[in-house]
Amino acid sequence: MASLGIAHRAGRVAFVTGLSTALSIVLQLISVPICLKYWGKETYGMWLALFAAFMLFRTLDSGFVSYVGNKINLLYHQDQGELRQTLASSIAGTASIGFLQLFIAAMALGTGGVAWLLGVAPTVAVHHQAGAALFVLIGGWVLSGSYLGIVHRLLIPTGMMYQAAWWSIAYQTCQFVGIMGAALMNLTLFQASIMFALIQSSIYFASAAYIRHKLPEYYPWWNCFRPAVGIGDLWKSMFLTLSSMLQQGTFNGIVMLVSILSGAAAVPTFTTVRTLTNLWTNATNVLTTPLLPDVVRYRAKREGNKLVTISEAHWVLIGTFINLSILITYPLIGPLYGYWTTHAVPLNKSLLCLLLSSIALANAGALISMYLNGINSLRAVFLTSLVRGLTSLAGGGVLLAYFGFAGLGFAILVSEVLALVIMGYFFVRIELAQLGARLPILSLSPISMSTSFVLMFLIAEGFGSPLAPVLYPAAIFGVLFGALWGWRRLESDVKHNLLLMARQWIGRKGTV
């Protein structure tokens, strides 16, 4: 019944994270037309590019926060004293990074480099006080989000992922209120950044007060402070920090790349399509993240066969759901996109199909990626991020200049192919081998078939092939056949427990 317990816990957390994702979708759908109407395409594009630059600055501490958070997850089951010391000492690391972030922001403010990042004339950047806006965003983050982000990690090992998901909902709601308020009042970038920073800091301090109340045994968090420990963890997290920078370079750096090469007005064309495709990324995260405590525990207890089992189940259930939902909803995307953007931003079909293809590939490797990050497999994470980042940014920049958004989308797709190969090698050849487990080749066949059919249709559709109408029903059949094949390969007790959980969930829904 252990697998049933895992499924039940994962389902409970997935429900709230699913609600969070649904809310995120609604807020994104609302925000785009409002920002386009009240800010205009140019100012909205500048805000998107500025926010992307801000998120890129945040990657300087995201690797350290992830490293310390993963360390806390392990120490919770091993050494509470060392956990407290790690938590307290991380202040030294976040403070060091904070000074660096503020210094770089001050340099950008003093040299006028923000105008280059936004792809606008220096006079326009000065009018909106873009440099000061970036400094305010970073300053607000340094004073609140960085260290409190580590404190927030206490919720995971203490069995409070459910509560953490609710705080995520509160955070994104407050973030939405700040941006919408700025757009409706037609604030400048500087004024909008002040409003956003104040709201962001408020929700972080509120969550800190909640954690202090729920987990008083860890407060004061700065007790047992040892600077050497914090600096040591900072040094050890360097590869993870570089990895995070590369990941954010792929995500937010591309926005800056589009702004620089094509101008700020072109940014919404990319970001609106990416916002749509990220709906499936969010769905994958919702269904995968609740499994993090279990896969990390399997690694700690050297239960490699259970890792294989949970991977196979993930590919069958999550892989099928994502791939099938992409295909079923694809015909609706065009009309909904036009209505959503009030036809102010044209839909680039090639970019859409290539980004959806990259989502399908990323979904196939989602559990492996989460596992490698969760156990601090620094070599695997860094190499994957390096290849993904260089391919997307360098390759994407060249192809964007020559082939437009189709070239950029192709570079992103290639980066996901390479990333999947690298992660698969580390997971199968290194991780499972060290745990004495083996992944049968046939285990990969169902998800490979499913994803291949999806990619064939999307690529044909994206480049206007006459075969696309024929490949569409073939792709749906391929996904369903792969699902049936994968389901038949699952162990009988896994299938039994999954069906039992489904019946229990349906029974509870029927009594509401």
Short mmCIF file of C-alpha atoms in Angstrom, two decimals:
data_model
loop_
_atom_site.label_atom_id
_atom_site.label_comp_id
_atom_site.label_asym_id
_atom_site.label_seq_id
_atom_site.Cartn_x
_atom_site.Cartn_y
_atom_site.Cartn_z
CA MET A 1 0.00 0.00 0.00
CA ALA A 2 3.05 2.26 -0.02
CA SER A 3 2.47 3.28 -3.62
CA LEU A 4 -1.14 4.12 -2.76
CA GLY A 5 0.09 6.41 0.02
CA ILE A 6 2.45 8.12 -2.38
CA ALA A 7 -0.32 8.56 -4.93
CA HIS A 8 -2.67 9.93 -2.27
CA ARG A 9 -0.14 12.48 -1.00
CA ALA A 10 0.81 13.44 -4.53
CA GLY A 11 -2.84 13.81 -5.46
CA ARG A 12 -3.54 16.08 -2.49
CA VAL A 13 -0.64 18.37 -3.31
CA ALA A 14 -1.35 18.18 -7.03
CA PHE A 15 -4.91 19.39 -6.39
CA VAL A 16 -3.71 22.63 -4.82
CA THR A 17 -0.86 23.13 -7.29
CA GLY A 18 -3.37 22.42 -10.05
CA LEU A 19 -5.61 25.11 -8.61
CA SER A 20 -2.57 27.39 -8.54
CA THR A 21 -1.87 26.64 -12.18
CA ALA A 22 -5.49 27.22 -13.16
CA LEU A 23 -5.41 30.55 -11.35
CA SER A 24 -2.14 31.41 -13.09
CA ILE A 25 -3.74 30.66 -16.44
CA VAL A 26 -6.73 32.86 -15.69
CA LEU A 27 -4.54 35.71 -14.45
CA GLN A 28 -2.31 35.50 -17.53
CA LEU A 29 -5.31 35.49 -19.83
CA ILE A 30 -6.65 38.57 -18.08
CA SER A 31 -3.36 40.45 -17.82
CA VAL A 32 -2.31 40.44 -21.48
CA PRO A 33 -5.32 42.31 -22.96
CA ILE A 34 -5.42 44.74 -20.02
CA CYS A 35 -1.71 45.58 -20.29
CA LEU A 36 -1.95 45.93 -24.06
CA LYS A 37 -4.95 48.25 -23.72
CA TYR A 38 -3.74 50.56 -20.96
CA TRP A 39 0.04 50.42 -21.40
CA GLY A 40 0.21 49.88 -25.15
CA LYS A 41 2.37 47.43 -27.05
CA GLU A 42 5.60 49.42 -26.65
CA THR A 43 5.39 50.04 -22.89
CA TYR A 44 4.12 46.52 -22.21
CA GLY A 45 7.01 45.12 -24.20
CA MET A 46 9.42 47.28 -22.19
CA TRP A 47 7.94 45.97 -18.93
CA LEU A 48 8.27 42.37 -20.11
CA ALA A 49 11.90 42.94 -21.07
CA LEU A 50 12.62 44.75 -17.78
CA PHE A 51 10.99 41.96 -15.77
CA ALA A 52 13.00 39.39 -17.72
CA ALA A 53 16.19 41.27 -16.80
CA PHE A 54 15.07 41.30 -13.16
CA MET A 55 14.47 37.54 -13.23
CA LEU A 56 17.90 37.09 -14.77
CA PHE A 57 19.46 38.99 -11.85
CA ARG A 58 17.58 36.72 -9.46
CA THR A 59 19.35 33.69 -10.87
CA LEU A 60 22.49 34.85 -9.05
CA ASP A 61 20.96 33.55 -5.81
CA SER A 62 18.55 30.90 -7.13
CA GLY A 63 21.27 28.26 -7.34
CA PHE A 64 22.34 28.91 -3.76
CA VAL A 65 18.73 28.85 -2.54
CA SER A 66 18.12 25.55 -4.34
CA TYR A 67 21.33 24.01 -3.01
CA VAL A 68 20.61 24.97 0.60
CA GLY A 69 16.97 23.95 0.22
CA ASN A 70 17.94 20.49 -1.05
CA LYS A 71 20.48 20.18 1.76
CA ILE A 72 17.80 21.06 4.32
CA ASN A 73 15.55 18.34 2.86
CA LEU A 74 18.23 15.73 3.54
CA LEU A 75 19.36 17.07 6.92
CA TYR A 76 15.79 17.04 8.23
CA HIS A 77 16.00 13.24 8.30
CA GLN A 78 19.66 13.09 9.39
CA ASP A 79 20.82 15.91 11.68
CA GLN A 80 18.53 18.63 13.06
CA GLY A 81 21.44 20.52 14.59
CA GLU A 82 23.25 20.78 11.29
CA LEU A 83 19.97 21.78 9.64
CA ARG A 84 19.63 24.78 11.97
CA GLN A 85 23.24 25.73 11.37
CA THR A 86 22.79 25.50 7.60
CA LEU A 87 19.63 27.61 7.74
CA ALA A 88 21.21 30.31 9.90
CA SER A 89 24.51 30.40 8.05
CA SER A 90 22.83 30.84 4.69
CA ILE A 91 22.42 34.51 5.65
CA ALA A 92 26.10 34.96 4.81
CA GLY A 93 25.55 33.54 1.34
CA THR A 94 22.43 35.53 0.53
CA ALA A 95 24.02 38.74 1.84
CA SER A 96 27.10 38.25 -0.35
CA ILE A 97 25.00 37.63 -3.42
CA GLY A 98 22.73 40.56 -2.55
CA PHE A 99 25.66 42.98 -2.53
CA LEU A 100 26.73 41.66 -5.93
CA GLN A 101 23.22 42.04 -7.37
CA LEU A 102 22.91 45.62 -6.14
CA PHE A 103 26.38 46.49 -7.43
CA ILE A 104 25.59 45.22 -10.93
CA ALA A 105 22.23 47.01 -10.89
CA ALA A 106 23.95 50.24 -9.84
CA MET A 107 26.43 49.84 -12.70
CA ALA A 108 23.58 49.37 -15.17
CA LEU A 109 21.88 52.45 -13.73
CA GLY A 110 25.03 54.53 -13.94
CA THR A 111 26.07 53.50 -17.45
CA GLY A 112 22.65 53.50 -19.09
CA GLY A 113 22.96 49.82 -19.99
CA VAL A 114 19.29 49.17 -19.25
CA ALA A 115 18.27 50.88 -22.50
CA TRP A 116 20.34 48.34 -24.42
CA LEU A 117 18.71 45.47 -22.52
CA LEU A 118 15.24 46.75 -23.37
CA GLY A 119 16.05 47.41 -27.01
CA VAL A 120 14.89 51.05 -26.85
CA ALA A 121 16.49 54.44 -27.33
CA PRO A 122 18.27 55.87 -24.27
CA THR A 123 15.84 58.80 -24.22
CA VAL A 124 12.87 56.42 -23.88
CA ALA A 125 14.58 54.52 -21.07
CA VAL A 126 15.33 57.78 -19.27
CA HIS A 127 11.72 58.92 -19.65
CA HIS A 128 10.46 55.75 -17.94
CA GLN A 129 13.39 55.74 -15.45
CA ALA A 130 14.08 52.15 -16.49
CA GLY A 131 17.45 51.95 -14.73
CA ALA A 132 16.00 53.07 -11.42
CA ALA A 133 13.09 50.66 -11.94
CA LEU A 134 15.46 47.72 -12.26
CA PHE A 135 17.36 48.82 -9.15
CA VAL A 136 14.11 48.99 -7.15
CA LEU A 137 13.03 45.52 -8.26
CA ILE A 138 16.38 44.02 -7.30
CA GLY A 139 16.54 45.94 -4.02
CA GLY A 140 13.12 44.67 -2.98
CA TRP A 141 14.14 41.12 -3.76
CA VAL A 142 17.43 41.34 -1.85
CA LEU A 143 15.67 42.65 1.26
CA SER A 144 12.94 40.01 1.33
CA GLY A 145 12.75 37.19 -1.16
CA SER A 146 16.27 35.82 -1.18
CA TYR A 147 16.75 34.57 2.41
CA LEU A 148 13.05 34.07 3.09
CA GLY A 149 12.98 31.81 0.05
CA ILE A 150 15.31 29.48 1.96
CA VAL A 151 13.15 29.72 5.08
CA HIS A 152 10.18 28.77 2.93
CA ARG A 153 11.96 25.49 2.05
CA LEU A 154 11.29 24.29 5.60
CA LEU A 155 7.73 23.52 4.52
CA ILE A 156 8.82 20.68 2.21
CA PRO A 157 10.53 18.19 4.57
CA THR A 158 8.10 18.99 7.40
CA GLY A 159 5.19 17.67 5.34
CA MET A 160 3.71 21.06 4.49
CA MET A 161 3.97 21.09 0.69
CA TYR A 162 0.18 21.47 0.68
CA GLN A 163 0.46 24.73 2.63
CA ALA A 164 3.39 25.85 0.48
CA ALA A 165 1.19 25.51 -2.59
CA TRP A 166 -1.43 27.79 -1.03
CA TRP A 167 1.24 30.40 -0.36
CA SER A 168 2.22 30.13 -4.02
CA ILE A 169 -1.37 31.02 -4.91
CA ALA A 170 -1.24 34.02 -2.60
CA TYR A 171 2.06 35.16 -4.10
CA GLN A 172 0.93 35.04 -7.72
CA THR A 173 -2.35 36.75 -6.84
CA CYS A 174 -0.51 39.64 -5.18
CA GLN A 175 1.91 39.82 -8.10
CA PHE A 176 -1.03 40.03 -10.50
CA VAL A 177 -2.66 42.80 -8.45
CA GLY A 178 0.55 44.83 -8.55
CA ILE A 179 1.03 44.57 -12.31
CA MET A 180 -2.64 45.15 -13.13
CA GLY A 181 -2.78 48.16 -10.83
CA ALA A 182 0.27 49.65 -12.51
CA ALA A 183 -1.19 49.11 -15.98
CA LEU A 184 -4.65 50.45 -15.12
CA MET A 185 -3.10 53.60 -13.63
CA ASN A 186 -0.74 53.86 -16.62
CA LEU A 187 2.29 54.12 -14.33
CA THR A 188 5.81 54.49 -15.62
CA LEU A 189 8.20 51.57 -15.30
CA PHE A 190 9.74 53.17 -12.21
CA GLN A 191 6.38 53.65 -10.50
CA ALA A 192 5.28 50.13 -11.46
CA SER A 193 8.48 48.65 -10.03
CA ILE A 194 7.91 50.39 -6.68
CA MET A 195 4.37 49.01 -6.45
CA PHE A 196 5.53 45.52 -7.44
CA ALA A 197 8.46 45.50 -4.98
CA LEU A 198 6.28 46.61 -2.05
CA ILE A 199 3.64 43.97 -2.75
CA GLN A 200 6.27 41.26 -3.27
CA SER A 201 8.00 42.07 0.01
CA SER A 202 4.69 42.13 1.89
CA ILE A 203 3.68 38.62 0.82
CA TYR A 204 7.14 37.24 1.65
CA PHE A 205 7.09 38.74 5.14
CA ALA A 206 3.55 37.40 5.64
CA SER A 207 4.68 33.88 4.70
CA ALA A 208 7.65 34.21 7.06
CA ALA A 209 5.29 35.08 9.92
CA TYR A 210 3.21 32.01 9.06
CA ILE A 211 6.25 29.70 9.10
CA ARG A 212 7.38 31.16 12.42
CA HIS A 213 3.94 30.36 13.86
CA LYS A 214 3.72 26.83 12.41
CA LEU A 215 7.36 25.80 12.98
CA PRO A 216 8.42 27.67 16.13
CA GLU A 217 11.15 25.14 16.92
CA TYR A 218 13.30 26.59 14.11
CA TYR A 219 12.93 30.23 15.17
CA PRO A 220 15.00 32.37 15.41
CA TRP A 221 16.24 31.22 12.03
CA TRP A 222 19.57 33.01 12.45
CA ASN A 223 20.46 31.06 15.60
CA CYS A 224 23.66 28.93 15.22
CA PHE A 225 24.97 31.36 12.59
CA ARG A 226 28.45 30.49 11.28
CA PRO A 227 29.64 32.61 8.34
CA ALA A 228 32.16 29.98 7.22
CA VAL A 229 29.38 27.42 6.72
CA GLY A 230 27.31 29.84 4.64
CA ILE A 231 30.26 30.87 2.47
CA GLY A 232 31.21 27.21 2.08
CA ASP A 233 27.73 26.34 0.85
CA LEU A 234 27.88 29.35 -1.46
CA TRP A 235 31.06 28.00 -3.02
CA LYS A 236 29.63 24.49 -3.33
CA SER A 237 26.53 25.85 -5.05
CA MET A 238 28.45 27.65 -7.79
CA PHE A 239 27.74 25.02 -10.44
CA LEU A 240 24.06 25.06 -9.49
CA THR A 241 24.08 28.86 -9.67
CA LEU A 242 25.64 28.77 -13.12
CA SER A 243 23.05 26.18 -14.08
CA SER A 244 20.23 28.41 -12.83
CA MET A 245 21.67 31.36 -14.73
CA LEU A 246 21.73 29.30 -17.89
CA GLN A 247 18.17 28.10 -17.31
CA GLN A 248 16.94 31.62 -16.76
CA GLY A 249 19.04 32.71 -19.71
CA THR A 250 17.02 30.27 -21.76
CA PHE A 251 13.74 31.53 -20.30
CA ASN A 252 14.21 35.26 -19.72
CA GLY A 253 17.36 35.80 -21.76
CA ILE A 254 15.43 34.92 -24.90
CA VAL A 255 13.00 37.76 -24.18
CA MET A 256 15.95 40.13 -23.91
CA LEU A 257 17.38 38.63 -27.11
CA VAL A 258 14.15 39.28 -29.00
CA SER A 259 14.03 42.81 -27.62
CA ILE A 260 17.62 43.53 -28.68
CA LEU A 261 17.40 42.00 -32.17
CA SER A 262 13.79 42.80 -33.07
CA GLY A 263 12.84 45.67 -30.75
CA ALA A 264 10.61 45.84 -27.69
CA ALA A 265 7.45 45.88 -29.82
CA ALA A 266 8.24 42.32 -31.01
CA VAL A 267 8.47 40.93 -27.47
CA PRO A 268 4.71 40.34 -27.00
CA THR A 269 4.68 38.17 -30.14
CA PHE A 270 7.05 35.76 -28.45
CA THR A 271 5.84 36.05 -24.86
CA THR A 272 2.17 35.54 -25.67
CA VAL A 273 2.91 32.32 -27.56
CA ARG A 274 5.24 31.16 -24.81
CA THR A 275 2.59 31.98 -22.21
CA LEU A 276 0.18 29.66 -24.00
CA THR A 277 2.66 26.81 -24.35
CA ASN A 278 3.74 27.23 -20.74
CA LEU A 279 0.26 26.14 -19.71
CA TRP A 280 1.39 22.59 -20.46
CA THR A 281 4.69 23.18 -18.68
CA ASN A 282 2.74 24.25 -15.61
CA ALA A 283 0.53 21.18 -15.88
CA THR A 284 3.61 18.95 -16.03
CA ASN A 285 5.06 20.64 -12.95
CA VAL A 286 1.76 20.30 -11.08
CA LEU A 287 1.67 16.57 -11.67
CA THR A 288 5.40 15.95 -11.18
CA THR A 289 6.49 18.17 -8.26
CA PRO A 290 4.49 16.28 -5.58
CA LEU A 291 6.70 13.25 -6.26
CA LEU A 292 9.89 15.10 -5.23
CA PRO A 293 10.01 13.92 -1.57
CA ASP A 294 9.50 10.31 -2.66
CA VAL A 295 12.14 10.16 -5.40
CA VAL A 296 14.69 11.83 -3.10
CA ARG A 297 13.85 9.30 -0.39
CA TYR A 298 14.32 6.41 -2.84
CA ARG A 299 17.76 7.79 -3.65
CA ALA A 300 18.69 8.13 0.02
CA LYS A 301 17.53 4.57 0.77
CA ARG A 302 19.07 3.18 -2.45
CA GLU A 303 15.76 1.85 -3.72
CA GLY A 304 16.58 2.05 -7.41
CA ASN A 305 13.85 -0.34 -8.55
CA LYS A 306 11.22 1.96 -7.05
CA LEU A 307 12.71 4.83 -9.05
CA VAL A 308 12.23 2.79 -12.22
CA THR A 309 8.65 1.94 -11.26
CA ILE A 310 7.64 5.51 -10.52
CA SER A 311 9.33 6.68 -13.75
CA GLU A 312 7.34 4.19 -15.82
CA ALA A 313 4.08 5.24 -14.15
CA HIS A 314 4.92 8.91 -14.72
CA TRP A 315 5.56 8.36 -18.42
CA VAL A 316 2.28 6.50 -18.87
CA LEU A 317 0.00 8.82 -16.91
CA ILE A 318 1.57 12.27 -17.15
CA GLY A 319 3.08 11.75 -20.59
CA THR A 320 -0.22 10.63 -22.06
CA PHE A 321 -2.18 13.43 -20.42
CA ILE A 322 0.14 16.19 -21.67
CA ASN A 323 0.55 14.83 -25.21
CA LEU A 324 -3.15 14.13 -25.67
CA SER A 325 -4.19 17.51 -24.28
CA ILE A 326 -1.82 19.28 -26.70
CA LEU A 327 -3.39 17.51 -29.66
CA ILE A 328 -7.02 17.89 -28.57
CA THR A 329 -6.77 21.60 -27.78
CA TYR A 330 -4.58 22.57 -30.74
CA PRO A 331 -7.46 23.44 -33.13
CA LEU A 332 -8.83 25.87 -30.52
CA ILE A 333 -5.59 27.77 -29.94
CA GLY A 334 -5.82 30.05 -32.99
CA PRO A 335 -9.31 31.46 -32.32
CA LEU A 336 -8.72 31.73 -28.58
CA TYR A 337 -5.39 33.48 -29.14
CA GLY A 338 -7.01 36.13 -31.34
CA TYR A 339 -9.76 36.73 -28.80
CA TRP A 340 -7.26 36.77 -25.92
CA THR A 341 -4.96 39.36 -27.50
CA THR A 342 -7.87 41.27 -29.09
CA HIS A 343 -6.04 40.61 -32.39
CA ALA A 344 -3.40 43.16 -31.37
CA VAL A 345 -0.62 40.55 -31.60
CA PRO A 346 -0.43 38.17 -34.60
CA LEU A 347 -0.07 34.45 -33.92
CA ASN A 348 3.14 32.96 -35.30
CA LYS A 349 2.12 29.37 -36.08
CA SER A 350 5.66 28.10 -36.67
CA LEU A 351 6.79 29.42 -33.29
CA LEU A 352 3.70 27.95 -31.61
CA CYS A 353 4.19 24.46 -33.03
CA LEU A 354 7.93 24.38 -32.32
CA LEU A 355 7.44 25.52 -28.72
CA LEU A 356 4.70 22.91 -28.22
CA SER A 357 7.10 20.30 -29.59
CA SER A 358 9.75 21.35 -27.08
CA ILE A 359 7.13 21.11 -24.30
CA ALA A 360 6.32 17.52 -25.30
CA LEU A 361 10.02 16.61 -25.10
CA ALA A 362 10.51 18.40 -21.79
CA ASN A 363 7.51 16.54 -20.37
CA ALA A 364 9.13 13.21 -21.19
CA GLY A 365 12.16 14.15 -19.08
CA ALA A 366 10.33 16.09 -16.35
CA LEU A 367 10.65 13.50 -13.57
CA ILE A 368 14.32 12.85 -14.37
CA SER A 369 15.06 16.58 -14.35
CA MET A 370 13.33 17.04 -10.99
CA TYR A 371 15.19 14.05 -9.54
CA LEU A 372 18.63 15.25 -10.66
CA ASN A 373 17.96 18.71 -9.26
CA GLY A 374 16.54 17.33 -6.03
CA ILE A 375 19.63 15.27 -5.21
CA ASN A 376 22.04 18.11 -6.12
CA SER A 377 23.54 16.22 -9.06
CA LEU A 378 25.60 19.26 -9.97
CA ARG A 379 27.40 17.84 -13.01
CA ALA A 380 24.20 16.66 -14.66
CA VAL A 381 22.25 19.83 -13.91
CA PHE A 382 25.06 22.14 -15.01
CA LEU A 383 25.83 20.29 -18.23
CA THR A 384 22.15 20.11 -19.16
CA SER A 385 21.64 23.81 -18.51
CA LEU A 386 24.84 24.72 -20.36
CA VAL A 387 23.84 22.87 -23.51
CA ARG A 388 20.23 24.06 -23.33
CA GLY A 389 21.26 27.68 -22.70
CA LEU A 390 23.96 27.88 -25.36
CA THR A 391 21.81 26.22 -27.98
CA SER A 392 18.79 28.41 -27.26
CA LEU A 393 20.64 31.71 -26.94
CA ALA A 394 23.54 31.39 -29.38
CA GLY A 395 21.72 29.23 -31.91
CA GLY A 396 18.47 31.06 -31.35
CA GLY A 397 20.10 34.45 -31.86
CA VAL A 398 21.64 33.45 -35.18
CA LEU A 399 18.52 31.71 -36.48
CA LEU A 400 16.26 34.54 -35.28
CA ALA A 401 18.26 37.01 -37.35
CA TYR A 402 17.96 34.91 -40.52
CA PHE A 403 14.67 33.00 -40.20
CA GLY A 404 12.65 35.00 -37.69
CA PHE A 405 10.67 33.38 -34.90
CA ALA A 406 10.65 30.01 -36.69
CA GLY A 407 14.43 29.90 -36.37
CA LEU A 408 14.26 30.78 -32.68
CA GLY A 409 11.65 28.08 -32.06
CA PHE A 410 13.77 25.49 -33.87
CA ALA A 411 16.79 26.32 -31.70
CA ILE A 412 14.69 25.88 -28.55
CA LEU A 413 13.45 22.50 -29.82
CA VAL A 414 16.99 21.31 -30.54
CA SER A 415 18.07 22.41 -27.06
CA GLU A 416 15.37 20.20 -25.51
CA VAL A 417 16.47 17.21 -27.58
CA LEU A 418 20.06 17.59 -26.39
CA ALA A 419 18.97 18.18 -22.78
CA LEU A 420 16.85 15.01 -22.80
CA VAL A 421 19.76 12.93 -24.08
CA ILE A 422 22.12 14.27 -21.39
CA MET A 423 19.64 13.80 -18.54
CA GLY A 424 18.79 10.31 -19.74
CA TYR A 425 22.46 9.35 -19.75
CA PHE A 426 23.06 10.55 -16.20
CA PHE A 427 19.86 8.93 -14.92
CA VAL A 428 20.24 5.53 -16.58
CA ARG A 429 24.00 5.07 -16.86
CA ILE A 430 25.07 6.71 -13.60
CA GLU A 431 22.25 7.10 -11.07
CA LEU A 432 20.39 3.83 -11.63
CA ALA A 433 23.65 1.93 -12.09
CA GLN A 434 24.94 3.19 -8.73
CA LEU A 435 21.71 2.02 -7.11
CA GLY A 436 21.96 -1.42 -8.71
CA ALA A 437 18.86 -0.91 -10.86
CA ARG A 438 18.28 -1.19 -14.60
CA LEU A 439 15.80 0.55 -16.88
CA PRO A 440 14.50 -1.88 -19.54
CA ILE A 441 14.58 -0.52 -23.08
CA LEU A 442 10.92 -1.43 -23.54
CA SER A 443 10.05 0.94 -20.69
CA LEU A 444 10.98 3.84 -22.96
CA SER A 445 9.08 2.60 -26.00
CA PRO A 446 5.54 3.79 -25.10
CA ILE A 447 6.52 7.37 -24.23
CA SER A 448 8.90 7.48 -27.22
CA MET A 449 6.10 6.46 -29.56
CA SER A 450 3.66 8.93 -28.04
CA THR A 451 6.05 11.87 -28.19
CA SER A 452 7.27 11.04 -31.70
CA PHE A 453 3.75 11.11 -33.12
CA VAL A 454 3.08 14.47 -31.46
CA LEU A 455 6.30 15.93 -32.85
CA MET A 456 5.61 14.68 -36.38
CA PHE A 457 2.23 16.42 -36.48
CA LEU A 458 3.38 19.66 -34.87
CA ILE A 459 6.44 20.07 -37.10
CA ALA A 460 4.38 19.33 -40.22
CA GLU A 461 1.70 21.79 -39.08
CA GLY A 462 4.20 24.46 -38.13
CA PHE A 463 5.86 24.49 -41.53
CA GLY A 464 2.64 24.19 -43.53
CA SER A 465 3.08 20.62 -44.78
CA PRO A 466 0.10 19.16 -46.69
CA LEU A 467 0.55 15.99 -44.60
CA ALA A 468 -0.48 17.77 -41.38
CA PRO A 469 -4.24 17.00 -41.69
CA VAL A 470 -3.41 13.30 -42.14
CA LEU A 471 -0.89 13.23 -39.30
CA TYR A 472 -3.34 14.78 -36.82
CA PRO A 473 -5.60 11.72 -36.33
CA ALA A 474 -2.55 9.47 -36.65
CA ALA A 475 -0.91 11.35 -33.78
CA ILE A 476 -3.97 10.94 -31.55
CA PHE A 477 -4.01 7.21 -32.32
CA GLY A 478 -0.28 6.95 -31.60
CA VAL A 479 -0.65 8.64 -28.20
CA LEU A 480 -3.58 6.39 -27.21
CA PHE A 481 -1.79 3.25 -28.39
CA GLY A 482 1.34 4.27 -26.47
CA ALA A 483 -0.76 4.83 -23.36
CA LEU A 484 -2.35 1.38 -23.60
CA TRP A 485 1.03 -0.21 -24.24
CA GLY A 486 2.61 1.54 -21.28
CA TRP A 487 -0.32 0.75 -18.97
CA ARG A 488 -0.08 -2.97 -19.77
CA ARG A 489 3.62 -2.88 -18.87
CA LEU A 490 3.04 -1.43 -15.38
CA GLU A 491 3.27 -3.77 -12.41
CA SER A 492 -0.10 -5.15 -11.32
CA ASP A 493 0.04 -3.65 -7.82
CA VAL A 494 0.81 -0.21 -9.25
CA LYS A 495 -2.19 -0.41 -11.58
CA HIS A 496 -4.38 -1.69 -8.75
CA ASN A 497 -3.42 1.14 -6.41
CA LEU A 498 -3.86 3.80 -9.08
CA LEU A 499 -7.32 2.49 -9.94
CA LEU A 500 -8.22 2.29 -6.25
CA MET A 501 -7.14 5.89 -5.70
CA ALA A 502 -9.18 6.98 -8.74
CA ARG A 503 -12.30 5.22 -7.41
CA GLN A 504 -11.83 6.80 -3.99
CA TRP A 505 -11.42 10.25 -5.54
CA ILE A 506 -14.53 9.79 -7.71
CA GLY A 507 -16.44 8.57 -4.65
CA ARG A 508 -15.49 11.67 -2.66
CA LYS A 509 -16.52 13.90 -5.56
CA GLY A 510 -19.86 12.14 -5.72
CA THR A 511 -20.61 12.86 -2.07
CA VAL A 512 -19.89 16.60 -2.31
#
